[in-house]
Amino acid sequence: MNNKLQKDNGIRVTKTSLWRRLGGALFDLDRWYEIWVTITHNKSRSFLTAFGVFWGMFMLVLMVGAGNALSKGISSQVEGFAGNSCFFWTQNTSEAYKGFRKGRRWDMLNSDVEIIRSKVPELQHLSPMLFGGSNDKNVVRGEKGGSYQVKGCYPEYDLIEKSKIISGRFINDIDIAENRKVCIIGERVYEVLFQTGEDAIGKLVKVNG
């Protein structure tokens, strides 16, 4: 330890003597006895103080953990999407328009998609999509089946939400032009409908009946 003298407001104090004073205060039995007496004589206040400190630390850890879990959950949900992508969907109308009543349900058509594409040349990729409900056993193969979300989309959608194809390929323009009955299933669907190691390519799967 460096014993070089230092000046502090005219008082000369060495580092060695400073550490001795701190050590003496730390191991001063009288001081610790006084603290113990204060705690035991004010049990309720001591308990509430300790509980307040514990509760504050617990809530801090809980909030940090929940925040990290939420952040990871959101990241896992959107990690496959392009960073500059956006989605539009229709809802019931809020106002009456040209004889049509308020609250009317409407849907976009493929012609609307082409109009959007022509009106917004800055768009790199555009794909319509339909969502199917997860009714009771809406995806079936033989005696096996389950309830899953079904999406109908165009080949260009793979450029917006990149799919991790393990086997086979994504749908292409020829599939659309020839109205081929093809689909891509997820790993969970494969595990339910097929045996481990079984090739699913070319097999018949009924979707929504």
Tab-separated table of C-alpha atoms in Angstrom, residues 3-175:
chain	number	residue	atom	x	y	z
A	3	ASN	CA	1.936	5.374	2.330
A	4	LYS	CA	2.499	8.670	0.583
A	5	LEU	CA	0.972	11.535	2.544
A	6	GLN	CA	-1.945	13.402	0.963
A	7	LYS	CA	-3.325	16.798	1.933
A	8	ASP	CA	-7.055	17.158	2.493
A	9	ASN	CA	-8.234	20.563	3.798
A	10	GLY	CA	-5.023	20.998	5.701
A	11	ILE	CA	-5.201	17.575	7.407
A	12	ARG	CA	-2.549	15.040	6.596
A	13	VAL	CA	-3.987	11.544	6.147
A	14	THR	CA	-2.171	8.456	4.903
A	15	LYS	CA	-3.876	5.747	2.860
A	16	THR	CA	-2.823	3.159	5.427
A	17	SER	CA	-4.476	4.993	8.297
A	18	LEU	CA	-7.628	5.529	6.205
A	19	TRP	CA	-7.981	1.802	5.512
A	20	ARG	CA	-7.405	1.064	9.195
A	21	ARG	CA	-10.223	3.411	10.165
A	22	LEU	CA	-12.582	1.822	7.644
A	23	GLY	CA	-11.629	-1.655	8.804
A	24	GLY	CA	-12.089	-0.661	12.405
A	25	ALA	CA	-15.571	0.698	11.694
A	26	LEU	CA	-16.496	-2.482	9.835
A	27	PHE	CA	-15.410	-4.828	12.616
A	28	ASP	CA	-16.493	-2.631	15.499
A	29	LEU	CA	-18.539	-5.022	17.693
A	30	ASP	CA	-20.153	-2.184	19.609
A	31	ARG	CA	-21.448	-0.654	16.409
A	32	TRP	CA	-22.874	-3.981	15.205
A	33	TYR	CA	-24.468	-4.568	18.631
A	34	GLU	CA	-26.130	-1.159	18.418
A	35	ILE	CA	-27.525	-2.036	14.973
A	36	TRP	CA	-28.828	-5.368	16.265
A	37	VAL	CA	-30.539	-3.739	19.241
A	38	THR	CA	-32.189	-1.173	16.958
A	39	ILE	CA	-33.484	-3.910	14.653
A	40	THR	CA	-34.806	-6.144	17.439
A	41	HIS	CA	-36.487	-3.261	19.272
A	42	ASN	CA	-38.288	-2.120	16.095
A	43	LYS	CA	-39.232	-5.451	14.554
A	44	SER	CA	-42.217	-4.194	12.582
A	45	ARG	CA	-40.358	-1.285	11.046
A	46	SER	CA	-37.323	-3.456	10.301
A	47	PHE	CA	-39.507	-6.123	8.686
A	48	LEU	CA	-41.372	-3.590	6.555
A	49	THR	CA	-38.111	-1.975	5.468
A	50	ALA	CA	-36.574	-5.321	4.509
A	51	PHE	CA	-39.771	-6.399	2.759
A	52	GLY	CA	-39.888	-3.113	0.834
A	53	VAL	CA	-36.322	-3.595	-0.378
A	54	PHE	CA	-37.025	-7.227	-1.305
A	55	TRP	CA	-40.268	-6.345	-3.106
A	56	GLY	CA	-38.604	-3.547	-5.051
A	57	MET	CA	-35.796	-5.832	-6.216
A	58	PHE	CA	-38.280	-8.608	-7.040
A	59	MET	CA	-40.445	-6.305	-9.158
A	60	LEU	CA	-37.375	-4.906	-10.923
A	61	VAL	CA	-36.149	-8.394	-11.844
A	62	LEU	CA	-39.679	-9.417	-12.870
A	63	MET	CA	-40.173	-6.386	-15.120
A	64	VAL	CA	-36.747	-6.761	-16.740
A	65	GLY	CA	-37.390	-10.466	-17.350
A	66	ALA	CA	-40.860	-9.815	-18.753
A	67	GLY	CA	-39.493	-7.077	-21.005
A	68	ASN	CA	-36.771	-9.349	-22.365
A	69	ALA	CA	-39.251	-12.183	-22.923
A	70	LEU	CA	-41.645	-9.847	-24.733
A	71	SER	CA	-38.840	-8.485	-26.883
A	72	LYS	CA	-37.672	-11.977	-27.848
A	73	GLY	CA	-41.248	-13.060	-28.528
A	74	ILE	CA	-41.891	-10.154	-30.865
A	75	SER	CA	-38.541	-10.665	-32.589
A	76	SER	CA	-39.293	-14.344	-33.195
A	77	GLN	CA	-42.689	-13.434	-34.666
A	78	VAL	CA	-41.338	-10.924	-37.175
A	79	GLU	CA	-37.852	-12.280	-37.865
A	80	GLY	CA	-38.967	-13.831	-41.156
A	81	PHE	CA	-40.577	-10.664	-42.490
A	82	ALA	CA	-38.784	-8.101	-44.610
A	83	GLY	CA	-37.929	-5.013	-42.565
A	84	ASN	CA	-39.717	-2.649	-44.961
A	85	SER	CA	-42.902	-4.715	-45.365
A	86	CYS	CA	-46.438	-3.662	-44.451
A	87	PHE	CA	-49.852	-5.314	-44.514
A	88	PHE	CA	-53.359	-4.077	-45.367
A	89	TRP	CA	-56.699	-5.723	-44.694
A	90	THR	CA	-60.353	-4.755	-44.970
A	91	GLN	CA	-62.859	-4.044	-42.210
A	92	ASN	CA	-66.514	-3.144	-42.034
A	93	THR	CA	-67.284	0.285	-43.491
A	94	SER	CA	-67.751	3.087	-40.959
A	95	GLU	CA	-69.927	5.293	-43.218
A	96	ALA	CA	-72.689	4.831	-45.782
A	97	TYR	CA	-71.489	5.374	-49.370
A	98	LYS	CA	-73.464	5.715	-52.621
A	99	GLY	CA	-76.442	3.729	-51.420
A	100	PHE	CA	-74.412	1.140	-49.532
A	101	ARG	CA	-75.231	0.897	-45.850
A	102	LYS	CA	-72.872	1.572	-42.974
A	103	GLY	CA	-71.134	-1.478	-41.506
A	104	ARG	CA	-70.968	-3.289	-44.857
A	105	ARG	CA	-68.382	-6.026	-45.209
A	106	TRP	CA	-66.164	-5.902	-48.289
A	107	ASP	CA	-63.094	-7.709	-49.576
A	108	MET	CA	-60.292	-6.914	-51.981
A	109	LEU	CA	-60.087	-8.626	-55.362
A	110	ASN	CA	-57.103	-9.675	-57.433
A	111	SER	CA	-57.889	-6.723	-59.689
A	112	ASP	CA	-57.389	-4.407	-56.702
A	113	VAL	CA	-53.931	-5.880	-56.222
A	114	GLU	CA	-53.010	-5.109	-59.822
A	115	ILE	CA	-54.343	-1.561	-59.477
A	116	ILE	CA	-52.206	-1.005	-56.380
A	117	ARG	CA	-49.190	-2.402	-58.197
A	118	SER	CA	-49.713	0.000	-61.128
A	119	LYS	CA	-50.391	3.024	-58.921
A	120	VAL	CA	-47.397	2.489	-56.624
A	121	PRO	CA	-44.382	1.669	-58.798
A	122	GLU	CA	-42.083	1.867	-55.753
A	123	LEU	CA	-43.447	-1.464	-54.493
A	124	GLN	CA	-40.917	-4.233	-54.972
A	125	HIS	CA	-43.170	-7.156	-54.069
A	126	LEU	CA	-46.923	-7.452	-53.605
A	127	SER	CA	-48.967	-10.524	-52.748
A	128	PRO	CA	-52.646	-11.010	-51.846
A	129	MET	CA	-53.425	-13.375	-48.998
A	130	LEU	CA	-56.412	-15.235	-47.583
A	131	PHE	CA	-56.617	-16.563	-44.039
A	132	GLY	CA	-58.600	-19.688	-43.227
A	133	GLY	CA	-60.000	-20.429	-39.798
A	134	SER	CA	-58.744	-23.246	-37.618
A	135	ASN	CA	-61.958	-25.279	-37.577
A	136	ASP	CA	-62.147	-28.767	-36.101
A	137	LYS	CA	-59.700	-30.896	-38.106
A	138	ASN	CA	-59.460	-28.564	-41.091
A	139	VAL	CA	-56.244	-30.317	-42.220
A	140	VAL	CA	-56.639	-34.088	-42.607
A	141	ARG	CA	-54.688	-37.038	-44.019
A	142	GLY	CA	-56.460	-40.355	-43.667
A	143	GLU	CA	-57.455	-40.805	-40.030
A	144	LYS	CA	-55.034	-38.155	-38.803
A	145	GLY	CA	-55.787	-34.463	-38.675
A	146	GLY	CA	-55.833	-31.286	-36.649
A	147	SER	CA	-56.917	-27.661	-36.515
A	148	TYR	CA	-54.417	-25.258	-38.050
A	149	GLN	CA	-54.331	-21.794	-39.571
A	150	VAL	CA	-54.432	-21.900	-43.362
A	151	LYS	CA	-53.042	-19.147	-45.598
A	152	GLY	CA	-53.573	-18.747	-49.320
A	153	CYS	CA	-50.947	-16.600	-51.030
A	154	TYR	CA	-49.029	-16.000	-54.250
A	155	PRO	CA	-45.429	-17.056	-55.001
A	156	GLU	CA	-44.234	-13.499	-54.419
A	157	TYR	CA	-45.173	-13.806	-50.753
A	158	ASP	CA	-42.048	-15.884	-50.181
A	159	LEU	CA	-40.024	-12.732	-50.897
A	160	ILE	CA	-41.937	-10.854	-48.181
A	161	GLU	CA	-41.975	-13.543	-45.491
A	162	LYS	CA	-39.086	-15.868	-46.195
A	163	SER	CA	-40.072	-19.485	-45.601
A	164	LYS	CA	-37.584	-22.065	-44.359
A	165	ILE	CA	-38.230	-24.882	-46.820
A	166	ILE	CA	-36.912	-28.184	-45.435
A	167	SER	CA	-38.111	-30.374	-48.298
A	168	GLY	CA	-39.721	-29.577	-51.640
A	169	ARG	CA	-40.297	-26.009	-52.824
A	170	PHE	CA	-42.557	-22.994	-52.452
A	171	ILE	CA	-45.501	-22.491	-54.824
A	172	ASN	CA	-44.662	-20.918	-58.192
A	173	ASP	CA	-46.425	-19.053	-61.003
A	174	ILE	CA	-47.173	-22.276	-62.904
A	175	ASP	CA	-49.058	-23.606	-59.866
